[in-house]
């Protein structure tokens, strides 16, 4: 019996014992975790010894030969594409049909040099599938590993998908797109997530949830084991989660948890774009915006089992990328909110100048008027940007269609906006012409600076805003034309 067959037999053998000692499953899995530092041969020997010592007095220990007899019928279903090409045409057609068969659950793990831990993760995922009694698969989405990760995954019976484009999100995209399951559970291959708990995600999916987010943080009932999360992340994760809750109304308590389950149908609707660490937050934000049914399950975050390298996550780089993505996904907070603030401040400035208010001995004059006009001009441009961004994002499937934007653009058509722009430009131009005529009448001599600027500054602002509205309206029409 070769190594691959031995691996599969061992997995079946381990599951038989695992089911027999369900009450002690936690201790059993913790012992399996301790084997990550051993070589593959040592892991096989240690697992055999471990399973043998776990027997009850009235339970006979299965031999590997017996396990092999029980699993020979299943090994034909695990043929790889490379061996399938050598089969006769009829057998090859059967293998191809089996490869296209829809399964119930796919467990996907992104992997980059995770030889220290990927074996334990695969075993736990296989245990979970066997305990649930459903047809499923374990997929390792390898992102260019140079260690023994791929060999270990294949020997343990996992399906390896090679993803050449670098990035956490890219690896997950490749693995999820190759998944044949109706549902998908994803998680990191560093042994920090307990894949034996996959049934908790699957059960919520079967109850109707489209996205089931894991929660490691105590605020959502989760638990972080000592040393499992850097102290900076213990503050950064709640802060970013709070932003997601406020900006997008997401009903979750841990935006960065990498273990989650979702339906394949939802994933295809979301049209994920981020190839980096933002992949996880993109899924949450889009699921919220598109009105998906979201549930949350508390989990335990264990200290990862890596020995050969540091974690792939970079705190400040990936934190900034996440914040940047929040802003890109929310035109309201990126453009409209700052624009509304500037418009309010500009309006206050105009009120102080026009009323000649005296506040604590300070008189606000044309210098304040100039700054206030600048604020109003920027506010008008930001409002245009918000509408343009919303329209473009909807046309590209990045954001759902906003009915408020639709109503606004229908009410304020290109022709109406051009009419408004013409009115603003004509009004501003008329004031400038009037004051220029007065200046000419004075022989182009000195004018009352304060009096003249009270007219010229607002007139210049009106011309600028009119031009902004005109060209933004043309761009809006281009974007809407592209969507139709």
Short mmCIF file of C-alpha atoms in Angstrom, two decimals:
data_model
loop_
_atom_site.label_atom_id
_atom_site.label_comp_id
_atom_site.label_asym_id
_atom_site.label_seq_id
_atom_site.Cartn_x
_atom_site.Cartn_y
_atom_site.Cartn_z
CA UNK A 1 0.00 0.00 0.00
CA UNK A 2 1.52 3.36 -1.06
CA UNK A 3 1.76 6.51 1.05
CA UNK A 4 -1.37 8.13 -0.41
CA UNK A 5 -3.51 5.05 0.30
CA UNK A 6 -2.05 4.78 3.78
CA UNK A 7 -2.92 8.43 4.41
CA UNK A 8 -6.52 7.94 3.38
CA UNK A 9 -6.84 4.75 5.40
CA UNK A 10 -5.37 6.50 8.40
CA UNK A 11 -7.89 9.32 7.99
CA UNK A 12 -10.78 6.80 7.97
CA UNK A 13 -9.24 4.96 10.89
CA UNK A 14 -8.84 8.19 12.84
CA UNK A 15 -12.44 9.14 12.15
CA UNK A 16 -13.71 5.80 13.42
CA UNK A 17 -11.88 6.35 16.69
CA UNK A 18 -12.87 10.00 16.77
CA UNK A 19 -16.56 9.08 16.58
CA UNK A 20 -16.10 6.49 19.31
CA UNK A 21 -14.75 9.13 21.68
CA UNK A 22 -16.89 12.12 20.78
CA UNK A 23 -16.95 13.35 24.37
CA UNK A 24 -13.15 13.56 24.39
CA UNK A 25 -12.85 15.09 20.90
CA UNK A 26 -11.30 18.31 22.20
CA UNK A 27 -8.46 16.47 23.95
CA UNK A 28 -8.02 14.28 20.92
CA UNK A 29 -7.68 17.24 18.53
CA UNK A 30 -5.32 19.08 20.86
CA UNK A 31 -3.09 16.01 20.83
CA UNK A 32 -3.20 15.97 17.03
CA UNK A 33 -2.14 19.63 17.05
CA UNK A 34 0.98 18.71 19.04
CA UNK A 35 2.16 16.47 16.19
CA UNK A 36 2.74 19.41 13.84
CA UNK A 37 6.43 19.66 14.67
CA UNK A 38 7.12 16.03 13.76
CA UNK A 39 8.04 14.70 10.35
CA UNK A 40 5.40 13.02 8.21
CA UNK A 41 6.61 9.52 9.08
CA UNK A 42 6.61 10.39 12.77
CA UNK A 43 3.09 11.81 12.43
CA UNK A 44 1.80 8.52 10.99
CA UNK A 45 3.44 6.47 13.74
CA UNK A 46 2.33 8.85 16.47
CA UNK A 47 -1.26 8.96 15.24
CA UNK A 48 -1.43 5.17 15.10
CA UNK A 49 -0.11 4.93 18.67
CA UNK A 50 -2.46 7.68 19.81
CA UNK A 51 -5.55 6.07 18.33
CA UNK A 52 -4.62 2.66 19.70
CA UNK A 53 -4.28 3.98 23.27
CA UNK A 54 -7.67 5.74 23.07
CA UNK A 55 -9.66 2.49 22.85
CA UNK A 56 -12.20 1.40 25.48
CA UNK A 57 -11.96 -2.02 27.06
CA UNK A 58 -14.92 -3.26 25.01
CA UNK A 59 -13.85 -1.70 21.72
CA UNK A 60 -11.45 -3.53 19.44
CA UNK A 61 -8.76 -1.51 17.68
CA UNK A 62 -9.11 -1.52 13.90
CA UNK A 63 -6.00 -2.39 11.97
CA UNK A 64 -4.81 -0.41 9.02
CA UNK A 65 -5.47 -3.43 6.85
CA UNK A 66 -9.11 -3.46 7.96
CA UNK A 67 -9.37 0.26 7.31
CA UNK A 68 -7.87 -0.28 3.88
CA UNK A 69 -10.53 -2.86 3.06
CA UNK A 70 -13.26 -0.44 4.10
CA UNK A 71 -11.90 2.45 2.06
CA UNK A 72 -10.81 0.73 -1.15
CA UNK A 73 -14.20 1.52 -2.69
CA UNK A 74 -13.66 5.22 -2.04
CA UNK A 75 -10.14 5.55 -3.40
CA UNK A 76 -11.36 5.43 -7.00
CA UNK A 77 -13.23 8.70 -6.41
CA UNK A 78 -9.98 10.42 -5.45
CA UNK A 79 -8.28 10.05 -8.84
CA UNK A 80 -6.39 13.16 -9.85
CA UNK A 81 -6.51 14.85 -13.24
CA UNK A 82 -3.02 13.60 -14.04
CA UNK A 83 -3.92 9.95 -13.61
CA UNK A 84 -7.24 10.40 -15.36
CA UNK A 85 -5.51 11.30 -18.59
CA UNK A 86 -3.91 7.84 -18.70
CA UNK A 87 -7.20 5.93 -18.40
CA UNK A 88 -9.17 4.43 -21.31
CA UNK A 89 -11.75 6.81 -22.76
CA UNK A 90 -14.78 5.27 -20.97
CA UNK A 91 -13.08 5.30 -17.58
CA UNK A 92 -11.74 8.77 -18.24
CA UNK A 93 -15.26 10.00 -19.01
CA UNK A 94 -16.49 8.54 -15.73
CA UNK A 95 -13.67 10.24 -13.84
CA UNK A 96 -14.45 13.54 -15.55
CA UNK A 97 -18.11 13.23 -14.62
CA UNK A 98 -17.16 12.51 -11.01
CA UNK A 99 -14.90 15.56 -10.96
CA UNK A 100 -17.83 17.74 -12.10
CA UNK A 101 -20.20 16.29 -9.51
CA UNK A 102 -21.71 18.83 -7.15
CA UNK A 103 -20.88 18.16 -3.51
CA UNK A 104 -22.52 19.47 -0.37
CA UNK A 105 -19.57 21.25 1.26
CA UNK A 106 -16.09 22.36 0.23
CA UNK A 107 -13.58 23.33 2.92
CA UNK A 108 -11.04 25.72 1.37
CA UNK A 109 -7.68 26.69 2.87
CA UNK A 110 -5.28 29.23 1.33
CA UNK A 111 -1.72 28.00 1.69
CA UNK A 112 1.73 29.54 1.35
CA UNK A 113 4.51 27.51 2.94
CA UNK A 114 2.33 25.99 5.67
CA UNK A 115 4.00 22.57 5.94
CA UNK A 116 4.11 22.97 9.72
CA UNK A 117 0.33 23.04 10.04
CA UNK A 118 -1.53 22.16 6.85
CA UNK A 119 -1.61 18.46 7.71
CA UNK A 120 -3.42 19.03 11.00
CA UNK A 121 -5.91 21.36 9.31
CA UNK A 122 -6.69 18.78 6.63
CA UNK A 123 -7.21 16.01 9.18
CA UNK A 124 -9.61 18.14 11.20
CA UNK A 125 -11.52 19.14 8.07
CA UNK A 126 -11.81 15.49 7.04
CA UNK A 127 -13.02 14.58 10.52
CA UNK A 128 -15.69 17.30 10.27
CA UNK A 129 -16.96 16.03 6.92
CA UNK A 130 -17.14 12.46 8.18
CA UNK A 131 -18.95 13.48 11.37
CA UNK A 132 -21.53 15.46 9.40
CA UNK A 133 -22.09 12.50 7.10
CA UNK A 134 -22.15 14.61 3.94
CA UNK A 135 -20.31 14.47 0.65
CA UNK A 136 -17.58 17.07 0.66
CA UNK A 137 -14.01 17.89 -0.20
CA UNK A 138 -10.98 19.58 1.31
CA UNK A 139 -9.26 22.05 -1.02
CA UNK A 140 -5.81 23.50 -0.42
CA UNK A 141 -5.37 26.60 -2.59
CA UNK A 142 -1.60 26.74 -2.88
CA UNK A 143 -0.12 30.14 -3.65
CA UNK A 144 3.39 29.06 -4.64
CA UNK A 145 4.65 27.11 -1.64
CA UNK A 146 8.29 26.11 -1.73
CA UNK A 147 8.17 23.73 1.23
CA UNK A 148 6.40 20.37 1.61
CA UNK A 149 2.89 21.85 1.87
CA UNK A 150 1.68 20.49 -1.48
CA UNK A 151 3.13 17.03 -0.93
CA UNK A 152 1.58 16.76 2.53
CA UNK A 153 -1.79 17.94 1.29
CA UNK A 154 -1.85 15.45 -1.57
CA UNK A 155 -0.72 12.57 0.63
CA UNK A 156 -3.52 13.29 3.09
CA UNK A 157 -6.09 13.19 0.30
CA UNK A 158 -6.78 16.91 -0.07
CA UNK A 159 -7.43 18.43 -3.46
CA UNK A 160 -4.66 20.90 -4.31
CA UNK A 161 -5.47 23.89 -6.52
CA UNK A 162 -2.43 25.82 -7.73
CA UNK A 163 -2.96 29.61 -7.85
CA UNK A 164 -0.19 31.57 -9.56
CA UNK A 165 -1.44 35.10 -8.83
CA UNK A 166 0.05 36.14 -5.48
CA UNK A 167 -2.13 37.27 -2.61
CA UNK A 168 -4.37 35.94 0.15
CA UNK A 169 -7.50 36.90 -1.74
CA UNK A 170 -6.18 35.53 -5.02
CA UNK A 171 -5.51 32.15 -3.41
CA UNK A 172 -9.00 32.03 -1.95
CA UNK A 173 -10.58 33.04 -5.25
CA UNK A 174 -8.80 30.21 -7.01
CA UNK A 175 -9.81 27.68 -4.39
CA UNK A 176 -13.42 28.81 -4.16
CA UNK A 177 -13.88 28.92 -7.92
CA UNK A 178 -12.62 25.34 -8.12
CA UNK A 179 -14.87 24.20 -5.27
CA UNK A 180 -17.68 21.82 -6.18
CA UNK A 181 -19.61 22.23 -2.95
CA UNK A 182 -22.99 23.91 -2.64
CA UNK A 183 -21.56 25.57 0.46
CA UNK A 184 -18.01 26.66 1.26
CA UNK A 185 -16.23 26.96 4.60
CA UNK A 186 -12.90 28.79 4.43
CA UNK A 187 -10.15 29.29 6.97
CA UNK A 188 -6.41 29.78 7.27
CA UNK A 189 -4.10 26.78 7.10
CA UNK A 190 -1.99 27.90 10.08
CA UNK A 191 -3.94 25.76 12.59
CA UNK A 192 -5.31 28.82 14.40
CA UNK A 193 -8.86 27.85 13.37
CA UNK A 194 -10.40 24.54 14.40
CA UNK A 195 -11.80 22.99 11.23
CA UNK A 196 -13.43 20.23 13.27
CA UNK A 197 -16.03 22.90 14.10
CA UNK A 198 -17.04 23.30 10.45
CA UNK A 199 -20.39 21.71 11.23
CA UNK A 200 -21.43 24.83 13.16
CA UNK A 201 -21.07 26.93 10.01
CA UNK A 202 -22.71 24.30 7.84
CA UNK A 203 -25.72 24.00 10.14
CA UNK A 204 -26.39 27.75 10.01
CA UNK A 205 -26.08 27.69 6.23
CA UNK A 206 -28.63 24.89 6.07
CA UNK A 207 -30.94 27.02 8.24
CA UNK A 208 -31.00 29.70 5.55
CA UNK A 209 -28.02 31.97 6.22
CA UNK A 210 -26.02 32.95 3.15
CA UNK A 211 -22.92 34.11 5.03
CA UNK A 212 -21.90 32.72 8.42
CA UNK A 213 -19.10 34.77 9.94
CA UNK A 214 -16.90 33.41 12.70
CA UNK A 215 -16.25 35.66 15.70
CA UNK A 216 -13.08 35.37 17.76
CA UNK A 217 -13.67 38.45 19.91
CA UNK A 218 -15.40 38.33 23.31
CA UNK A 219 -17.89 41.00 22.18
CA UNK A 220 -19.45 38.35 19.94
CA UNK A 221 -19.01 35.41 22.29
CA UNK A 222 -15.66 34.27 20.91
CA UNK A 223 -12.44 33.48 22.73
CA UNK A 224 -8.81 34.31 21.99
CA UNK A 225 -6.33 31.89 23.53
CA UNK A 226 -3.19 33.35 25.17
CA UNK A 227 -0.63 34.34 22.54
CA UNK A 228 -3.04 33.77 19.65
CA UNK A 229 -3.52 37.45 18.72
CA UNK A 230 -0.88 40.24 18.87
CA UNK A 231 -1.78 42.96 21.36
CA UNK A 232 -2.04 45.58 18.62
CA UNK A 233 -4.60 43.47 16.76
CA UNK A 234 -6.66 43.19 19.94
CA UNK A 235 -7.29 46.92 19.62
CA UNK A 236 -7.21 47.29 15.84
CA UNK A 237 -9.73 44.54 15.08
CA UNK A 238 -12.49 45.97 17.33
CA UNK A 239 -11.82 49.46 15.91
CA UNK A 240 -12.14 48.31 12.30
CA UNK A 241 -15.19 46.25 13.22
CA UNK A 242 -16.80 49.34 14.76
CA UNK A 243 -16.19 51.25 11.53
CA UNK A 244 -17.84 48.51 9.48
CA UNK A 245 -20.82 48.51 11.81
CA UNK A 246 -21.22 52.29 11.57
CA UNK A 247 -20.39 52.79 7.90
CA UNK A 248 -22.18 49.77 6.44
CA UNK A 249 -24.53 48.55 9.21
CA UNK A 250 -22.84 45.14 9.11
CA UNK A 251 -24.30 42.81 11.80
CA UNK A 252 -20.96 41.29 12.83
CA UNK A 253 -18.52 41.61 15.73
CA UNK A 254 -15.24 40.50 14.11
CA UNK A 255 -14.56 41.87 10.64
CA UNK A 256 -11.16 40.23 10.27
CA UNK A 257 -12.02 36.66 11.28
CA UNK A 258 -10.78 34.43 8.47
CA UNK A 259 -13.04 31.47 9.20
CA UNK A 260 -16.49 31.72 7.67
CA UNK A 261 -19.01 29.81 5.62
CA UNK A 262 -21.11 30.93 2.68
CA UNK A 263 -23.15 29.61 -0.18
CA UNK A 264 -21.50 29.30 -3.57
CA UNK A 265 -24.44 31.20 -5.02
CA UNK A 266 -23.76 34.22 -2.79
CA UNK A 267 -20.07 34.18 -3.68
CA UNK A 268 -20.87 34.33 -7.38
CA UNK A 269 -23.26 37.25 -6.81
CA UNK A 270 -20.71 39.23 -4.81
CA UNK A 271 -18.13 39.27 -7.63
CA UNK A 272 -15.13 39.56 -5.30
CA UNK A 273 -12.29 41.77 -6.60
CA UNK A 274 -9.69 42.14 -3.82
CA UNK A 275 -6.67 39.85 -4.17
CA UNK A 276 -5.05 40.81 -0.85
CA UNK A 277 -6.01 40.64 2.80
CA UNK A 278 -9.01 42.90 2.06
CA UNK A 279 -10.77 39.88 0.55
CA UNK A 280 -12.36 39.00 3.89
CA UNK A 281 -13.70 42.47 4.61
CA UNK A 282 -14.88 42.87 1.02
CA UNK A 283 -17.08 39.82 1.45
CA UNK A 284 -18.67 41.19 4.63
CA UNK A 285 -19.27 44.67 3.22
CA UNK A 286 -20.72 43.45 -0.06
CA UNK A 287 -22.89 40.86 1.65
CA UNK A 288 -24.31 43.61 3.86
CA UNK A 289 -24.87 46.05 1.00
CA UNK A 290 -26.48 43.42 -1.22
CA UNK A 291 -28.86 42.38 1.57
CA UNK A 292 -27.56 38.86 2.13
CA UNK A 293 -28.71 36.87 5.16
CA UNK A 294 -25.79 37.06 7.61
CA UNK A 295 -25.29 34.98 10.75
CA UNK A 296 -22.43 34.78 13.23
CA UNK A 297 -21.00 31.93 15.30
CA UNK A 298 -18.48 32.37 18.14
CA UNK A 299 -15.24 30.44 17.76
CA UNK A 300 -11.94 29.97 19.56
CA UNK A 301 -8.76 31.41 18.07
CA UNK A 302 -5.77 29.20 18.84
CA UNK A 303 -2.14 30.17 18.66
CA UNK A 304 -0.96 29.28 15.17
CA UNK A 305 1.38 26.35 14.79
CA UNK A 306 3.91 27.91 12.44
CA UNK A 307 7.53 27.14 13.23
CA UNK A 308 9.39 28.06 10.05
CA UNK A 309 8.19 31.60 9.30
CA UNK A 310 6.25 34.60 10.59
CA UNK A 311 2.55 35.23 9.86
CA UNK A 312 1.77 36.63 6.41
CA UNK A 313 -0.38 39.45 7.84
CA UNK A 314 1.39 42.84 8.09
CA UNK A 315 -0.32 44.97 10.71
CA UNK A 316 0.04 48.51 9.38
CA UNK A 317 0.10 47.71 5.67
CA UNK A 318 -2.98 45.50 5.76
CA UNK A 319 -4.73 47.76 8.27
CA UNK A 320 -4.36 50.71 5.91
CA UNK A 321 -5.52 48.63 2.95
CA UNK A 322 -8.61 47.67 4.89
CA UNK A 323 -9.39 51.27 5.82
CA UNK A 324 -8.77 52.32 2.23
CA UNK A 325 -11.20 49.69 1.01
CA UNK A 326 -13.83 50.92 3.48
CA UNK A 327 -13.59 54.38 1.93
CA UNK A 328 -13.66 53.08 -1.63
CA UNK A 329 -16.80 51.08 -0.89
CA UNK A 330 -18.61 54.01 0.72
CA UNK A 331 -19.05 57.13 -1.47
CA UNK A 332 -21.31 58.50 1.22
CA UNK A 333 -18.53 58.63 3.81
CA UNK A 334 -15.71 59.36 1.36
CA UNK A 335 -17.38 62.18 -0.59
CA UNK A 336 -20.82 63.11 0.68
CA UNK A 337 -20.06 63.41 4.41
CA UNK A 338 -16.99 65.69 3.96
CA UNK A 339 -18.92 67.66 1.35
CA UNK A 340 -21.83 68.20 3.71
CA UNK A 341 -19.44 69.35 6.43
CA UNK A 342 -17.75 71.86 4.12
CA UNK A 343 -21.11 73.10 2.86
CA UNK A 344 -22.25 73.69 6.42
CA UNK A 345 -19.08 75.57 7.34
CA UNK A 346 -19.31 77.61 4.14
CA UNK A 347 -22.90 78.53 4.90
CA UNK A 348 -21.94 79.66 8.40
CA UNK A 349 -19.14 81.78 6.92
CA UNK A 350 -21.54 83.47 4.52
CA UNK A 351 -24.00 84.17 7.33
CA UNK A 352 -21.29 85.79 9.46
CA UNK A 353 -20.03 87.98 6.62
CA UNK A 354 -23.37 89.09 5.24
CA UNK A 355 -24.72 89.92 8.70
CA UNK A 356 -21.50 91.79 9.60
CA UNK A 357 -21.45 89.84 12.84
CA UNK A 358 -19.12 90.86 15.65
CA UNK A 359 -18.08 87.82 17.67
CA UNK A 360 -15.90 88.60 20.69
CA UNK A 361 -14.61 91.69 18.96
CA UNK A 362 -13.88 89.86 15.70
CA UNK A 363 -15.50 91.21 12.54
CA UNK A 364 -15.80 88.73 9.66
CA UNK A 365 -15.19 90.34 6.28
CA UNK A 366 -14.24 89.42 2.71
CA UNK A 367 -11.35 87.16 3.73
CA UNK A 368 -13.83 84.93 5.53
CA UNK A 369 -16.10 85.17 2.49
CA UNK A 370 -13.30 83.90 0.25
CA UNK A 371 -12.64 80.86 2.45
CA UNK A 372 -16.37 80.15 2.76
CA UNK A 373 -16.76 80.26 -1.02
CA UNK A 374 -13.87 77.85 -1.42
CA UNK A 375 -15.59 75.46 0.99
CA UNK A 376 -18.84 75.63 -0.97
CA UNK A 377 -17.04 74.99 -4.26
CA UNK A 378 -15.30 71.90 -2.88
CA UNK A 379 -18.58 70.72 -1.35
CA UNK A 380 -20.31 70.95 -4.73
CA UNK A 381 -17.53 68.93 -6.35
CA UNK A 382 -17.64 66.26 -3.63
CA UNK A 383 -21.41 65.93 -4.03
CA UNK A 384 -20.87 65.35 -7.75
CA UNK A 385 -18.17 62.78 -7.00
CA UNK A 386 -20.52 60.92 -4.64
CA UNK A 387 -23.18 60.59 -7.35
CA UNK A 388 -20.64 59.61 -9.99
CA UNK A 389 -19.01 57.02 -7.73
CA UNK A 390 -22.36 55.49 -6.81
CA UNK A 391 -23.40 55.30 -10.45
CA UNK A 392 -20.12 53.76 -11.60
CA UNK A 393 -20.02 51.24 -8.73
CA UNK A 394 -23.56 50.11 -9.51
CA UNK A 395 -22.80 49.76 -13.22
CA UNK A 396 -19.76 47.59 -12.44
CA UNK A 397 -21.52 45.47 -9.83
CA UNK A 398 -19.32 46.80 -7.03
CA UNK A 399 -22.28 48.24 -5.12
CA UNK A 400 -26.01 47.56 -5.32
CA UNK A 401 -28.24 49.96 -7.20
CA UNK A 402 -29.18 52.91 -4.97
CA UNK A 403 -32.79 53.92 -5.57
CA UNK A 404 -32.16 57.40 -4.15
CA UNK A 405 -29.48 58.01 -6.75
CA UNK A 406 -31.77 56.64 -9.43
CA UNK A 407 -34.58 58.99 -8.44
CA UNK A 408 -32.20 61.97 -8.29
CA UNK A 409 -30.68 61.31 -11.70
CA UNK A 410 -34.11 60.87 -13.27
CA UNK A 411 -35.41 64.08 -11.72
CA UNK A 412 -32.28 66.07 -12.52
CA UNK A 413 -31.63 64.98 -16.07
CA UNK A 414 -28.73 66.19 -18.19
CA UNK A 415 -30.89 68.92 -19.70
CA UNK A 416 -32.06 70.19 -16.32
CA UNK A 417 -28.55 70.17 -14.87
CA UNK A 418 -27.25 72.05 -17.91
CA UNK A 419 -30.00 74.61 -17.41
CA UNK A 420 -29.01 75.02 -13.75
CA UNK A 421 -25.37 75.31 -14.74
CA UNK A 422 -26.19 77.95 -17.33
CA UNK A 423 -28.16 79.92 -14.73
CA UNK A 424 -25.26 79.87 -12.25
CA UNK A 425 -22.70 80.82 -14.88
CA UNK A 426 -24.91 83.57 -16.28
CA UNK A 427 -25.61 84.98 -12.81
CA UNK A 428 -21.95 84.97 -11.84
CA UNK A 429 -20.88 86.34 -15.19
CA UNK A 430 -23.50 89.08 -14.97
CA UNK A 431 -22.21 90.22 -11.58
CA UNK A 432 -18.61 90.27 -12.84
CA UNK A 433 -19.69 92.26 -15.92
CA UNK A 434 -21.63 94.72 -13.76
CA UNK A 435 -18.69 95.36 -11.44
CA UNK A 436 -16.33 95.60 -14.40
CA UNK A 437 -18.60 98.26 -15.93
CA UNK A 438 -18.52 100.19 -12.63
CA UNK A 439 -14.74 99.95 -12.58
CA UNK A 440 -14.56 101.26 -16.15
CA UNK A 441 -16.87 104.12 -15.23
CA UNK A 442 -14.39 105.12 -12.53
CA UNK A 443 -11.62 105.22 -15.11
CA UNK A 444 -10.19 101.88 -13.89
CA UNK A 445 -9.05 103.59 -10.74
CA UNK A 446 -9.07 102.44 -7.13
CA UNK A 447 -12.28 100.77 -5.87
CA UNK A 448 -13.67 100.06 -2.43
CA UNK A 449 -11.97 96.68 -1.90
CA UNK A 450 -14.34 95.34 0.74
CA UNK A 451 -17.47 96.37 -1.13
CA UNK A 452 -16.31 95.04 -4.51
CA UNK A 453 -15.09 91.67 -3.19
CA UNK A 454 -18.42 91.04 -1.50
CA UNK A 455 -19.83 90.79 -5.02
CA UNK A 456 -16.92 89.37 -7.01
CA UNK A 457 -16.10 86.42 -4.71
CA UNK A 458 -19.62 84.88 -4.72
CA UNK A 459 -19.90 85.54 -8.47
CA UNK A 460 -16.65 83.67 -9.15
CA UNK A 461 -17.87 80.82 -6.96
CA UNK A 462 -21.15 80.61 -8.87
CA UNK A 463 -19.32 80.40 -12.20
CA UNK A 464 -17.03 77.64 -10.88
CA UNK A 465 -19.88 75.58 -9.43
CA UNK A 466 -21.90 75.99 -12.62
CA UNK A 467 -19.01 74.65 -14.69
CA UNK A 468 -18.55 71.72 -12.27
CA UNK A 469 -22.22 70.77 -12.51
CA UNK A 470 -22.21 70.97 -16.30
CA UNK A 471 -19.23 68.69 -16.89
CA UNK A 472 -20.19 66.31 -14.07
CA UNK A 473 -23.63 65.95 -15.66
CA UNK A 474 -22.07 64.96 -18.96
CA UNK A 475 -19.91 62.37 -17.19
CA UNK A 476 -22.94 61.04 -15.32
CA UNK A 477 -24.76 60.59 -18.64
CA UNK A 478 -21.79 58.65 -20.02
CA UNK A 479 -21.81 56.29 -17.02
CA UNK A 480 -25.54 55.71 -17.21
CA UNK A 481 -25.34 55.14 -20.94
CA UNK A 482 -22.67 52.47 -20.38
CA UNK A 483 -24.90 50.68 -17.85
CA UNK A 484 -27.86 50.48 -20.20
#
